[in-house]
Amino acid sequence: MKSLPLVSVLVPVFNGDRYLDEALRCAQRQTYRNLEIIVRDDGSDDDSGLVAESFCSRDSRFTYIPGGTRRLGGTGNMVELLGLASGEFVKFLHQDDRLEPACVERLVRPLRFDDSLTMATSSRYRIDAAGNTTPTAPVAYQPLQAGNGKLAGADMVRRMVTTLTNQLGEPSVALFRNGVVAPEHAFVLDEITYSYLNDVALWTNLLLAGDLYWHALPLSSFRSHESQRSAQLSESVTLAAELAAYLRFGVTHHFIHTEAELQRGARQVTEFLHRIHPVVSSALPIEQAELSAGLALAIARVQALLASGDGSELLGGPGPSTSTAGASVDRSSECV
């Protein structure tokens, strides 16, 4: 077993005891055995630590890292875990997701024999809180191609930028080569640290340095349930701002080639802003200021992108145009 390269399976945890045992069993049962499985708790107040420690007591491949007194957040926890990984390859596993038994074995194989590959991913299932397979979003879950094979990294970045869709998958889906990106830079693009779209930022950084191997067979399951981050309104606001930032990244780095592509992306972000604006406006006063500031940031980023053109057909109409919930927006604002 030790003749095979070590793979670091990194498990960021926060109040995850509901599904954590199942996730860690998926890691433990991998057919690829040369693993270090590092669980880092970010200050849970449930039984996540007890669950993780029970695996450590039975399997020497497991390490449990309790969180400090200050929470780092999801992305900060992932950065810390990357700094702890000693494997040649890295595989994230989030506390509520599942892996097929041969997931690591099949993802690591092409990277072992082709140094130009920086990551491998696959199609995936979408499951509900009970673990039942559910219908998938038509774009995000659309296969990258019909069969297994290598895909150019730059082409994959362009696909994400021009569609503003992550077809490569959530953090638990992919495996990548350790050391390609420093932990502190893994989720940063153009000096912006991505929180909601941290997987998109990481895939982008990896694919700027190499190519992708795609497995058509689903090798993992992404769980969607009511208590995860994506169900929170504040995360929708973060998503809007980061979509606008990623669109600008595409322009700055020449992945967006035409004005039509830019206008289409700006329209997507603006339509999303219009959908969430009424909900933000009705939020509790204690939440509204922070949510409004996030919306204003997203709007400013889109408007700055369109400053060279008219853009009125995108930014007019109902919802947030030049201001939102009391937060004024300057059309000439620089994207940040």
PDB file of N, CA and C in Angstrom, residues 154-155 157-165 243-244 246-270 302 305-306 308 313-314:
ATOM      1  N   ALA A 154      -7.492  25.586 -19.558  1.00  0.00           N
ATOM      2  CA  ALA A 154      -7.965  26.912 -19.957  1.00  0.00           C
ATOM      3  C   ALA A 154      -9.372  26.854 -20.521  1.00  0.00           C
ATOM      4  N   ASP A 155      -9.695  25.779 -21.246  1.00  0.00           N
ATOM      5  CA  ASP A 155     -11.047  25.628 -21.784  1.00  0.00           C
ATOM      6  C   ASP A 155     -12.073  25.479 -20.670  1.00  0.00           C
ATOM      7  N   VAL A 157     -11.785  26.702 -17.575  1.00  0.00           N
ATOM      8  CA  VAL A 157     -11.959  28.003 -16.930  1.00  0.00           C
ATOM      9  C   VAL A 157     -12.889  28.876 -17.761  1.00  0.00           C
ATOM     10  N   ARG A 158     -12.667  28.890 -19.056  1.00  0.00           N
ATOM     11  CA  ARG A 158     -13.539  29.690 -19.938  1.00  0.00           C
ATOM     12  C   ARG A 158     -14.994  29.219 -19.842  1.00  0.00           C
ATOM     13  N   ARG A 159     -15.196  27.921 -19.740  1.00  0.00           N
ATOM     14  CA  ARG A 159     -16.560  27.408 -19.627  1.00  0.00           C
ATOM     15  C   ARG A 159     -17.218  27.913 -18.343  1.00  0.00           C
ATOM     16  N   MET A 160     -16.481  27.884 -17.237  1.00  0.00           N
ATOM     17  CA  MET A 160     -17.057  28.370 -15.977  1.00  0.00           C
ATOM     18  C   MET A 160     -17.333  29.864 -16.028  1.00  0.00           C
ATOM     19  N   VAL A 161     -16.409  30.626 -16.602  1.00  0.00           N
ATOM     20  CA  VAL A 161     -16.563  32.078 -16.641  1.00  0.00           C
ATOM     21  C   VAL A 161     -17.733  32.481 -17.523  1.00  0.00           C
ATOM     22  N   THR A 162     -17.842  31.888 -18.690  1.00  0.00           N
ATOM     23  CA  THR A 162     -18.873  32.327 -19.642  1.00  0.00           C
ATOM     24  C   THR A 162     -20.263  31.815 -19.298  1.00  0.00           C
ATOM     25  N   THR A 163     -20.360  30.758 -18.504  1.00  0.00           N
ATOM     26  CA  THR A 163     -21.673  30.254 -18.096  1.00  0.00           C
ATOM     27  C   THR A 163     -22.014  30.631 -16.654  1.00  0.00           C
ATOM     28  N   LEU A 164     -21.002  31.084 -15.895  1.00  0.00           N
ATOM     29  CA  LEU A 164     -21.164  31.335 -14.463  1.00  0.00           C
ATOM     30  C   LEU A 164     -21.784  30.120 -13.774  1.00  0.00           C
ATOM     31  N   THR A 165     -21.332  28.956 -14.188  1.00  0.00           N
ATOM     32  CA  THR A 165     -21.842  27.688 -13.669  1.00  0.00           C
ATOM     33  C   THR A 165     -20.674  26.771 -13.354  1.00  0.00           C
ATOM     34  N   LEU A 243     -20.196  36.175  -7.935  1.00  0.00           N
ATOM     35  CA  LEU A 243     -20.457  35.975  -9.363  1.00  0.00           C
ATOM     36  C   LEU A 243     -20.005  37.195 -10.165  1.00  0.00           C
ATOM     37  N   ALA A 244     -20.310  38.382  -9.646  1.00  0.00           N
ATOM     38  CA  ALA A 244     -19.879  39.601 -10.332  1.00  0.00           C
ATOM     39  C   ALA A 244     -18.358  39.704 -10.354  1.00  0.00           C
ATOM     40  N   TYR A 246     -16.257  37.185 -10.288  1.00  0.00           N
ATOM     41  CA  TYR A 246     -15.730  36.159 -11.198  1.00  0.00           C
ATOM     42  C   TYR A 246     -15.917  36.575 -12.649  1.00  0.00           C
ATOM     43  N   LEU A 247     -17.009  37.267 -12.916  1.00  0.00           N
ATOM     44  CA  LEU A 247     -17.218  37.799 -14.261  1.00  0.00           C
ATOM     45  C   LEU A 247     -16.113  38.786 -14.609  1.00  0.00           C
ATOM     46  N   ARG A 248     -15.758  39.631 -13.663  1.00  0.00           N
ATOM     47  CA  ARG A 248     -14.674  40.581 -13.926  1.00  0.00           C
ATOM     48  C   ARG A 248     -13.348  39.844 -14.132  1.00  0.00           C
ATOM     49  N   PHE A 249     -13.115  38.801 -13.333  1.00  0.00           N
ATOM     50  CA  PHE A 249     -11.912  37.990 -13.533  1.00  0.00           C
ATOM     51  C   PHE A 249     -11.852  37.482 -14.974  1.00  0.00           C
ATOM     52  N   GLY A 250     -12.984  37.042 -15.503  1.00  0.00           N
ATOM     53  CA  GLY A 250     -13.019  36.554 -16.879  1.00  0.00           C
ATOM     54  C   GLY A 250     -12.652  37.614 -17.892  1.00  0.00           C
ATOM     55  N   VAL A 251     -13.095  38.847 -17.646  1.00  0.00           N
ATOM     56  CA  VAL A 251     -12.751  39.949 -18.549  1.00  0.00           C
ATOM     57  C   VAL A 251     -11.266  40.286 -18.438  1.00  0.00           C
ATOM     58  N   THR A 252     -10.792  40.430 -17.207  1.00  0.00           N
ATOM     59  CA  THR A 252      -9.406  40.836 -16.966  1.00  0.00           C
ATOM     60  C   THR A 252      -8.410  39.837 -17.543  1.00  0.00           C
ATOM     61  N   HIS A 253      -8.737  38.559 -17.478  1.00  0.00           N
ATOM     62  CA  HIS A 253      -7.803  37.515 -17.917  1.00  0.00           C
ATOM     63  C   HIS A 253      -8.163  36.938 -19.283  1.00  0.00           C
ATOM     64  N   HIS A 254      -9.038  37.642 -20.004  1.00  0.00           N
ATOM     65  CA  HIS A 254      -9.316  37.351 -21.419  1.00  0.00           C
ATOM     66  C   HIS A 254      -9.962  35.983 -21.639  1.00  0.00           C
ATOM     67  N   PHE A 255     -10.772  35.549 -20.671  1.00  0.00           N
ATOM     68  CA  PHE A 255     -11.580  34.354 -20.891  1.00  0.00           C
ATOM     69  C   PHE A 255     -12.933  34.717 -21.485  1.00  0.00           C
ATOM     70  N   ILE A 256     -13.347  35.965 -21.347  1.00  0.00           N
ATOM     71  CA  ILE A 256     -14.530  36.480 -22.025  1.00  0.00           C
ATOM     72  C   ILE A 256     -14.059  37.212 -23.263  1.00  0.00           C
ATOM     73  N   HIS A 257     -14.520  36.765 -24.415  1.00  0.00           N
ATOM     74  CA  HIS A 257     -13.954  37.224 -25.684  1.00  0.00           C
ATOM     75  C   HIS A 257     -14.780  38.288 -26.382  1.00  0.00           C
ATOM     76  N   THR A 258     -16.061  38.380 -26.069  1.00  0.00           N
ATOM     77  CA  THR A 258     -16.924  39.305 -26.806  1.00  0.00           C
ATOM     78  C   THR A 258     -17.780  40.115 -25.845  1.00  0.00           C
ATOM     79  N   GLU A 259     -18.270  41.247 -26.351  1.00  0.00           N
ATOM     80  CA  GLU A 259     -19.193  42.068 -25.578  1.00  0.00           C
ATOM     81  C   GLU A 259     -20.473  41.298 -25.278  1.00  0.00           C
ATOM     82  N   ALA A 260     -20.898  40.461 -26.215  1.00  0.00           N
ATOM     83  CA  ALA A 260     -22.124  39.674 -26.007  1.00  0.00           C
ATOM     84  C   ALA A 260     -21.971  38.729 -24.824  1.00  0.00           C
ATOM     85  N   GLU A 261     -20.797  38.128 -24.683  1.00  0.00           N
ATOM     86  CA  GLU A 261     -20.567  37.224 -23.547  1.00  0.00           C
ATOM     87  C   GLU A 261     -20.603  37.995 -22.230  1.00  0.00           C
ATOM     88  N   LEU A 262     -20.021  39.173 -22.216  1.00  0.00           N
ATOM     89  CA  LEU A 262     -20.052  39.996 -21.020  1.00  0.00           C
ATOM     90  C   LEU A 262     -21.475  40.404 -20.681  1.00  0.00           C
ATOM     91  N   GLN A 263     -22.220  40.853 -21.673  1.00  0.00           N
ATOM     92  CA  GLN A 263     -23.597  41.280 -21.435  1.00  0.00           C
ATOM     93  C   GLN A 263     -24.446  40.122 -20.920  1.00  0.00           C
ATOM     94  N   ARG A 264     -24.219  38.934 -21.470  1.00  0.00           N
ATOM     95  CA  ARG A 264     -24.991  37.766 -21.020  1.00  0.00           C
ATOM     96  C   ARG A 264     -24.676  37.452 -19.555  1.00  0.00           C
ATOM     97  N   GLY A 265     -23.391  37.492 -19.179  1.00  0.00           N
ATOM     98  CA  GLY A 265     -23.019  37.228 -17.796  1.00  0.00           C
ATOM     99  C   GLY A 265     -23.577  38.278 -16.854  1.00  0.00           C
ATOM    100  N   ALA A 266     -23.483  39.555 -17.254  1.00  0.00           N
ATOM    101  CA  ALA A 266     -24.014  40.625 -16.420  1.00  0.00           C
ATOM    102  C   ALA A 266     -25.520  40.483 -16.238  1.00  0.00           C
ATOM    103  N   ARG A 267     -26.197  40.043 -17.279  1.00  0.00           N
ATOM    104  CA  ARG A 267     -27.638  39.843 -17.179  1.00  0.00           C
ATOM    105  C   ARG A 267     -27.962  38.730 -16.177  1.00  0.00           C
ATOM    106  N   GLN A 268     -27.184  37.653 -16.202  1.00  0.00           N
ATOM    107  CA  GLN A 268     -27.404  36.562 -15.253  1.00  0.00           C
ATOM    108  C   GLN A 268     -27.285  37.053 -13.807  1.00  0.00           C
ATOM    109  N   VAL A 269     -26.216  37.806 -13.544  1.00  0.00           N
ATOM    110  CA  VAL A 269     -26.011  38.289 -12.174  1.00  0.00           C
ATOM    111  C   VAL A 269     -27.121  39.254 -11.775  1.00  0.00           C
ATOM    112  N   THR A 270     -27.504  40.137 -12.685  1.00  0.00           N
ATOM    113  CA  THR A 270     -28.511  41.139 -12.374  1.00  0.00           C
ATOM    114  C   THR A 270     -29.877  40.497 -12.135  1.00  0.00           C
ATOM    115  N   VAL A 302     -21.066  44.772 -11.075  1.00  0.00           N
ATOM    116  CA  VAL A 302     -21.686  44.608 -12.398  1.00  0.00           C
ATOM    117  C   VAL A 302     -21.689  45.926 -13.149  1.00  0.00           C
ATOM    118  N   LEU A 305     -18.379  46.822 -14.609  1.00  0.00           N
ATOM    119  CA  LEU A 305     -18.070  46.028 -15.796  1.00  0.00           C
ATOM    120  C   LEU A 305     -18.728  46.607 -17.038  1.00  0.00           C
ATOM    121  N   LEU A 306     -19.904  47.164 -16.842  1.00  0.00           N
ATOM    122  CA  LEU A 306     -20.679  47.665 -17.982  1.00  0.00           C
ATOM    123  C   LEU A 306     -20.453  49.156 -18.242  1.00  0.00           C
ATOM    124  N   SER A 308     -18.335  50.817 -19.757  1.00  0.00           N
ATOM    125  CA  SER A 308     -17.940  51.222 -21.103  1.00  0.00           C
ATOM    126  C   SER A 308     -19.109  51.192 -22.083  1.00  0.00           C
ATOM    127  N   GLU A 313     -30.444  48.306 -20.157  1.00  0.00           N
ATOM    128  CA  GLU A 313     -31.413  47.225 -20.255  1.00  0.00           C
ATOM    129  C   GLU A 313     -31.154  46.141 -19.217  1.00  0.00           C
ATOM    130  N   LEU A 314     -29.951  46.133 -18.640  1.00  0.00           N
ATOM    131  CA  LEU A 314     -29.625  45.146 -17.610  1.00  0.00           C
ATOM    132  C   LEU A 314     -29.935  45.662 -16.223  1.00  0.00           C
TER     133      LEU A 314
END
